[in-house]
Amino acid sequence: MLACKPQESWIQFLEFIEKRCSPAEFQNWLAPVRVIDSTNQEIILEVPNIFVREYILENYKEALRSFFPIQTNGELAIQFVINEQKKVPAKNIQRPPPVEKESPLCKLNPFYTFENFIEGPSNQFVKTAACSVASRPGKAFNPLFIHGGVGLGKTHLLHGIGHDIQKNLKKLTVQCITTEAFINDLVQNLKNKSVEKMKNFYRTLDVLIVDDIQFLQNRLSFEEEFCNTFETLINLNKQIVIASDKPPSQLKLSERMIGRMEWGLVAHIDVPELETRVAIIQHKVAQRDFSLPQPVAFFIADRVFHNVRQLEGAINRLNAYYRLTKKEITQEIAEQLLSEMFDHSPRSKISVENILKSVAAVFELRVSDLKGDSRLKEIALARQVAMYLAKELINESLMKIASSFGGKTHSTLLHAWKKISEEVKVSPTLSRQIQMARKNIEG
Ligand code: ADP
Ligand code: MG
């Protein structure tokens, strides 16, 4: 449902609403609406008058949120165009002109604050560096260069710095800009013969935050202008923060530029670990005002691990489901809704035999103990941990997995999994032991 294009989503939305409202209501308020444009990010709807728009937003907002994209500011990505002369064909209707920017100072995403950034070992260092720069711009590390893969929170941290400075050091002027926007600004000013004005603007900033500097590669003329601005600011002790998908040394930029970027602190942001991913999931779930049982959060975090943006996509899907059905999200539902997002690749090589060996090693027992029937406390616990890991890591039916444990039943396996899922939340020792075994199993 949510994976389809907005145009198709509109049809599905109508089908959904039609079953839930009277024919008159449908005819009056929904039938006159037409889709006049749509992209994966946004849909433009034509309505005959403002009342239809208000009615739809007031009465169907929840359902709309489940069918259509949500912008990063939490608003629905739907534009309404009012067709006052009904005879004008839809294709003649123009998009409203973009609003002129009053000032080149950027808008920060209100959600990208330090408070909303969840820390873990993968990002603690870079978050601390970002906080230091925000509290002492130009005095801590200059420039601060943050690099890491897509969707790991670089932009979030840059905006976090911007917010923090705007809140606590109100007198400072901050510009947070993408490299693309910087280049566009430069091109525009070249056209308008106002480059000097632009240079003055940038060179009088207190803090310049530049995102996605990799887009400066192969743009020689712009690189020089950027480098000049950079040097002017640094020489005046003004703070520069840069984000990139690669470290400076791997960027195809001039040696001068690379050298400048390596002057300060280069900090790497990594893929968050399982526990951090769970914490991020729970934070984003709370922001969206629904809830997810902790084992289900673990289940998702364990299977969606490439980047946080993907995790957010998963949460949006679950949220949409919850809003439509009001049913609690169970592991089965999460699996159904998200299975194509899950990465199954490493699981295929894992066998029960491997799991038993690793768990036996961590608990200092023999594999035969785990396969046997002994009820000794340590042995029973280790056996349950092996069952828990087998269910987590092997993509097979419970019956098949259980039979590899010396003929246990699938309900024994499920019981073990539930018990350990609960215990791991309250026992740091058990959590560490499981992590050790798991690391070994996954190689
Ligand atoms: P990048 O710029 O590295 O590609 P973004 O900063 O755009 O990534 O992050 C992608 C999404 O993931 C954003 O919505 C951001 O809020 C979220 N995100 C990334 N890391 C974290 C984190 N540690 N805590 C909370 N949200 C995060
Ligand atoms: Mg980014």
XYZ file of C-alpha atoms and ligand atoms in Angstrom:
471
model
C 0.000 0.000 0.000
C 2.635 2.515 1.014
C 5.216 1.306 -1.418
C 3.123 2.490 -4.383
C 3.161 5.832 -6.177
C 1.117 8.709 -4.696
C -1.216 8.608 -7.721
C -2.099 4.974 -6.952
C -2.217 5.779 -3.261
C -4.946 8.329 -3.988
C -7.086 5.653 -5.626
C -6.497 3.344 -2.674
C -7.294 6.172 -0.288
C -10.620 6.759 -2.089
C -11.465 3.070 -1.915
C -10.653 3.071 1.779
C -12.786 6.146 2.515
C -15.685 5.117 0.279
C -16.310 2.121 2.508
C -16.371 4.336 5.546
C -18.562 7.289 4.572
C -22.032 7.892 3.144
C -22.492 8.075 -0.660
C -23.549 11.733 -0.353
C -20.454 12.612 1.613
C -18.300 10.848 -0.911
C -19.977 12.613 -3.853
C -19.800 16.042 -2.245
C -16.331 16.050 -0.832
C -14.173 13.428 -2.465
C -15.425 12.819 -5.978
C -14.579 16.383 -7.162
C -10.912 16.059 -6.164
C -8.402 15.330 -8.906
C -4.749 14.426 -8.838
C -2.944 16.836 -11.117
C 0.639 15.894 -10.385
C 2.520 13.456 -8.229
C 6.045 12.407 -7.468
C 7.289 9.910 -4.916
C 7.740 12.773 -2.482
C 4.577 14.773 -3.020
C 1.094 14.792 -4.498
C -0.780 17.821 -5.868
C -4.541 17.702 -5.600
C -6.965 19.984 -7.345
C -10.057 20.910 -5.331
C -12.993 23.080 -6.474
C -12.846 25.385 -3.458
C -11.234 25.980 -0.118
C -14.090 24.276 1.771
C -13.357 20.940 0.153
C -9.725 21.236 1.150
C -10.611 22.116 4.740
C -13.167 19.341 4.945
C -10.715 16.733 3.696
C -7.943 17.865 6.002
C -10.233 18.063 8.982
C -11.979 14.744 8.518
C -9.467 12.501 6.849
C -6.121 13.708 8.128
C -5.372 10.455 9.913
C -6.156 8.343 6.873
C -4.217 10.718 4.592
C -1.174 10.318 6.825
C -1.373 6.586 6.336
C -1.533 6.715 2.561
C 0.717 9.621 1.616
C 4.285 10.702 2.271
C 5.037 12.751 5.366
C 7.594 15.534 5.153
C 10.494 15.649 7.565
C 8.667 18.404 9.495
C 5.813 15.968 10.144
C 3.394 17.642 7.711
C 1.617 15.779 4.935
C 3.383 16.104 1.592
C 0.178 17.159 -0.166
C -0.327 20.426 -2.012
C -3.832 21.620 -2.752
C -4.544 23.732 -5.807
C -7.908 25.443 -5.971
C -9.590 25.396 -9.340
C -11.895 28.385 -9.302
C -12.882 28.128 -12.982
C -13.954 24.555 -13.208
C -13.655 24.474 -16.977
C -9.908 24.920 -17.058
C -8.391 21.563 -17.923
C -6.198 20.146 -15.191
C -3.037 20.215 -17.236
C -3.297 23.994 -17.661
C -3.177 24.502 -13.966
C 0.205 25.647 -12.886
C 1.935 24.800 -9.661
C 1.915 27.826 -7.379
C 5.208 29.692 -7.816
C 7.824 28.815 -5.207
C 7.932 31.207 -2.326
C 10.828 33.639 -2.640
C 13.371 33.110 0.092
C 13.482 36.187 2.282
C 17.020 35.581 3.346
C 19.655 33.134 2.278
C 19.920 31.836 5.850
C 18.722 28.276 5.835
C 15.835 26.677 7.625
C 16.841 23.966 10.032
C 14.762 20.833 10.257
C 12.967 21.231 13.613
C 13.323 17.507 14.387
C 17.075 17.404 13.864
C 18.105 18.500 17.356
C 20.719 17.050 19.693
C 17.912 15.893 21.997
C 16.459 13.800 19.188
C 19.800 12.265 18.325
C 20.223 8.880 20.006
C 23.743 8.089 21.100
C 25.591 4.808 21.075
C 29.187 3.671 20.663
C 28.977 4.216 16.874
C 28.248 7.923 17.102
C 29.194 9.044 20.623
C 32.493 10.570 19.573
C 31.052 12.563 16.709
C 28.067 13.705 18.781
C 30.411 14.929 21.532
C 32.514 16.766 18.949
C 29.363 18.356 17.492
C 28.220 19.474 20.957
C 31.645 21.006 21.721
C 31.623 22.936 18.465
C 28.090 24.158 19.143
C 28.964 25.435 22.605
C 32.300 27.021 21.615
C 32.157 27.855 17.918
C 35.553 28.675 16.418
C 37.311 27.575 19.596
C 36.929 23.797 19.850
C 37.739 22.053 16.548
C 37.897 24.018 13.367
C 36.809 22.819 10.897
C 34.813 19.876 12.162
C 34.565 17.351 9.341
C 31.951 14.580 9.766
C 31.936 11.662 7.364
C 30.016 8.409 7.072
C 27.569 6.451 4.913
C 24.102 7.468 3.818
C 21.368 7.829 6.418
C 23.595 7.663 9.486
C 22.732 11.073 10.900
C 25.262 13.522 9.418
C 22.662 16.075 8.350
C 20.851 15.568 11.646
C 24.015 16.483 13.579
C 24.765 19.499 11.385
C 21.283 20.869 12.011
C 21.698 19.986 15.697
C 24.728 22.284 15.803
C 22.729 24.999 14.031
C 19.817 24.713 16.476
C 22.052 24.733 19.499
C 23.889 27.877 18.401
C 20.673 29.645 17.401
C 19.246 28.843 20.822
C 22.212 29.580 23.063
C 24.337 32.064 21.125
C 21.654 34.198 19.563
C 23.998 36.926 18.356
C 25.911 34.632 16.038
C 24.941 34.325 12.389
C 24.746 30.738 11.235
C 24.382 29.516 7.685
C 23.627 25.847 7.151
C 23.652 24.993 3.486
C 24.047 22.021 1.190
C 26.891 22.142 -1.296
C 24.303 22.049 -4.096
C 22.596 25.120 -2.652
C 25.930 26.895 -2.278
C 26.704 26.253 -5.942
C 23.214 27.347 -7.020
C 23.561 30.500 -4.961
C 26.866 31.213 -6.629
C 25.483 30.596 -10.129
C 22.518 32.855 -9.418
C 24.753 35.620 -8.131
C 27.066 35.273 -11.107
C 24.039 35.738 -13.380
C 22.850 38.763 -11.425
C 26.351 40.183 -11.238
C 26.071 40.221 -7.470
C 28.912 37.889 -6.551
C 30.535 40.513 -4.369
C 27.371 40.767 -2.314
C 27.312 37.017 -1.896
C 30.988 36.883 -0.946
C 30.382 39.527 1.663
C 27.457 37.629 3.023
C 29.389 34.380 3.441
C 32.495 36.044 4.719
C 30.698 37.812 7.528
C 29.124 34.649 8.941
C 30.077 33.345 12.373
C 29.302 29.738 11.587
C 29.171 28.092 8.180
C 27.733 24.570 8.058
C 28.072 22.799 4.727
C 26.403 19.481 3.986
C 27.371 16.886 1.355
C 30.682 18.420 0.326
C 31.207 15.426 -2.007
C 29.111 17.376 -4.518
C 31.961 19.832 -4.873
C 33.977 17.146 -6.652
C 34.592 17.869 -10.346
C 33.240 21.438 -9.996
C 36.553 23.218 -10.272
C 35.423 26.816 -10.555
C 33.110 26.476 -7.573
C 35.727 24.685 -5.553
C 37.998 27.683 -5.751
C 35.312 30.074 -4.573
C 34.409 27.721 -1.753
C 38.044 27.354 -0.729
C 38.487 31.140 -0.607
C 35.398 31.552 1.570
C 36.621 28.722 3.757
C 40.041 30.294 4.286
C 38.641 33.737 5.001
C 36.343 32.360 7.678
C 38.929 30.107 9.295
C 41.425 32.976 9.429
C 38.817 35.019 11.290
C 38.300 32.121 13.752
C 34.790 31.549 12.472
C 33.477 28.021 12.779
C 33.143 25.704 9.793
C 31.402 22.335 9.917
C 31.385 20.021 6.932
C 29.696 16.691 6.220
C 30.610 14.229 3.526
C 30.066 10.611 2.551
C 33.853 10.035 2.471
C 36.869 11.184 4.503
C 38.727 14.205 3.045
C 41.552 12.080 1.647
C 39.140 10.102 -0.535
C 37.450 13.129 -2.068
C 38.456 14.110 -5.569
C 39.254 17.684 -4.639
C 42.391 19.790 -4.867
C 45.158 19.126 -2.369
C 44.656 22.627 -1.056
C 41.010 21.931 -0.271
C 41.715 18.495 1.246
C 44.494 19.958 3.369
C 42.143 22.658 4.697
C 39.500 20.119 5.615
C 42.006 18.019 7.517
C 43.135 20.985 9.620
C 40.625 20.453 12.375
C 38.915 17.306 13.578
C 37.844 14.562 11.185
C 35.161 12.423 12.842
C 33.594 9.264 11.506
C 29.981 8.251 12.084
C 29.330 4.525 11.898
C 26.314 2.249 11.537
C 24.624 2.080 14.965
C 24.811 -1.171 16.931
C 21.763 -3.286 17.704
C 20.957 -1.649 21.065
C 21.288 1.839 19.611
C 19.052 0.874 16.711
C 16.445 -0.352 19.191
C 16.684 2.929 21.109
C 16.328 4.898 17.858
C 13.270 2.852 16.884
C 11.617 3.456 20.244
C 12.417 7.181 20.094
C 10.937 7.561 16.603
C 7.904 5.469 17.577
C 7.253 7.738 20.560
C 7.586 10.814 18.315
C 4.871 9.361 16.080
C 2.641 8.719 19.041
C 2.219 4.982 18.903
C 3.988 2.141 20.677
C 5.906 -0.987 19.839
C 6.626 -3.894 22.214
C 10.351 -4.066 22.957
C 10.830 -7.595 21.481
C 9.305 -6.353 18.206
C 11.698 -3.373 18.208
C 14.590 -5.825 18.678
C 13.215 -8.018 15.929
C 13.186 -5.078 13.473
C 16.514 -3.598 14.578
C 18.085 -6.974 14.061
C 16.913 -7.154 10.474
C 17.127 -3.563 9.264
C 20.651 -2.496 9.921
C 22.099 -0.614 6.993
C 21.072 2.860 7.997
C 18.721 4.830 10.171
C 16.737 6.237 7.264
C 15.676 2.679 6.432
C 14.645 2.148 10.033
C 12.510 5.271 9.788
C 10.882 3.938 6.638
C 10.026 0.752 8.538
C 8.530 2.727 11.419
C 6.435 4.846 9.038
C 4.980 1.699 7.550
C 4.099 0.267 10.954
C 2.636 3.607 11.975
C 0.412 3.673 8.909
C -0.788 0.160 9.680
C -1.468 1.050 13.291
C -3.398 4.179 12.385
C -5.607 2.307 9.974
C -6.279 -0.766 12.083
C -5.593 0.364 15.667
C -4.156 -3.131 16.273
C -1.030 -3.655 18.334
C 2.014 -4.427 16.193
C 3.141 -7.987 16.831
C 6.263 -9.633 15.490
C 4.192 -11.478 12.880
C 2.667 -8.237 11.632
C 6.066 -6.542 11.527
C 7.440 -9.452 9.540
C 4.550 -9.309 7.070
C 4.761 -5.559 6.565
C 8.525 -5.233 6.446
C 9.888 -8.489 5.096
C 11.138 -6.980 1.842
C 13.173 -4.457 3.823
C 14.893 -7.165 5.842
C 18.372 -8.225 5.016
C 18.385 -12.016 4.995
C 21.782 -12.450 3.405
C 24.001 -13.313 6.366
C 21.434 -15.670 7.817
C 21.659 -18.343 5.149
C 25.105 -19.568 6.177
C 24.267 -19.943 9.856
C 23.532 -23.444 11.131
C 22.299 -24.734 14.500
C 25.620 -26.580 14.791
C 27.527 -23.241 14.584
C 25.258 -21.675 17.123
C 25.684 -24.579 19.548
C 29.478 -24.395 19.221
C 29.624 -20.638 19.868
C 27.177 -20.727 22.776
C 28.985 -23.710 24.323
C 32.268 -21.796 24.065
C 30.868 -18.653 25.684
C 29.226 -20.600 28.543
C 32.211 -22.967 28.858
C 30.138 -26.089 28.269
C 30.172 -28.941 25.751
C 27.938 -29.058 22.678
C 26.637 -32.443 23.853
C 25.450 -30.777 27.113
C 23.351 -28.363 25.114
C 21.873 -31.086 22.966
C 21.075 -33.299 25.964
C 18.291 -33.096 28.541
C 20.181 -31.974 31.645
C 18.181 -29.536 33.764
C 21.195 -28.132 35.543
C 20.652 -24.372 35.726
C 23.713 -23.269 33.688
C 23.149 -25.892 31.032
C 19.443 -25.150 30.692
C 20.161 -21.418 30.376
C 22.839 -21.911 27.721
C 20.523 -24.250 25.797
C 17.795 -21.629 25.866
C 20.258 -18.999 24.641
C 21.192 -21.272 21.728
C 17.505 -21.703 20.901
C 16.942 -17.980 21.146
C 19.831 -17.302 18.760
C 18.682 -20.021 16.378
C 15.244 -18.456 16.118
C 16.794 -15.019 15.679
C 19.385 -15.963 13.118
C 18.048 -18.847 11.076
C 15.424 -18.269 8.476
C 13.673 -21.643 8.801
C 10.461 -22.967 10.316
C 10.456 -23.301 14.103
C 9.758 -27.000 13.766
C 12.833 -27.558 11.649
C 15.068 -25.541 13.963
C 13.684 -27.288 17.052
C 14.361 -30.720 15.602
C 18.055 -29.835 15.274
C 18.173 -29.481 19.071
C 18.017 -33.220 19.680
C 14.318 -33.524 18.849
C 12.866 -30.652 20.917
C 9.400 -29.360 20.007
C 8.688 -26.005 18.466
C 6.839 -24.839 21.575
C 9.961 -25.531 23.703
C 11.902 -23.379 21.284
C 9.339 -20.594 21.379
C 9.234 -20.721 25.177
C 13.047 -20.453 25.314
C 13.014 -17.537 22.892
C 10.400 -15.630 24.904
C 12.198 -16.272 28.195
C 15.578 -15.105 26.908
C 14.043 -12.097 25.088
C 12.750 -10.934 28.466
C 15.866 -11.791 30.485
C 18.234 -10.082 28.092
C 16.509 -6.781 28.817
C 17.314 -6.933 32.516
C 20.603 -8.813 32.607
C 23.651 -7.009 31.213
C 25.737 -10.178 31.732
C 23.401 -12.277 29.644
C 23.231 -9.545 27.012
C 27.048 -9.513 26.779
C 27.235 -13.285 26.540
C 24.666 -13.331 23.752
C 26.505 -10.592 21.893
C 29.778 -12.491 22.150
C 28.232 -15.677 20.836
C 26.464 -13.810 18.120
C 29.592 -12.004 16.935
C 31.321 -15.342 16.662
C 28.415 -16.936 14.787
C 28.109 -14.084 12.303
C 31.851 -14.067 11.755
P 22.802 11.431 6.480
O 22.866 12.911 6.375
O 23.968 10.822 7.181
O 22.518 10.742 5.166
P 20.461 12.006 8.053
O 21.036 12.947 9.043
O 19.630 12.586 6.957
O 21.574 11.056 7.417
O 19.625 10.901 8.848
C 18.627 10.106 8.244
C 17.464 9.953 9.206
O 17.870 9.142 10.276
C 17.029 11.283 9.786
O 15.639 11.310 9.857
C 17.640 11.307 11.173
O 16.835 11.991 12.097
C 17.704 9.823 11.509
N 18.834 9.485 12.382
C 20.088 9.128 12.010
N 20.852 8.852 13.079
C 20.067 9.037 14.168
C 20.281 8.917 15.577
N 21.438 8.528 16.083
N 19.243 9.188 16.384
C 18.054 9.555 15.888
N 17.782 9.695 14.582
C 18.780 9.441 13.713
Mg 22.631 14.107 4.674
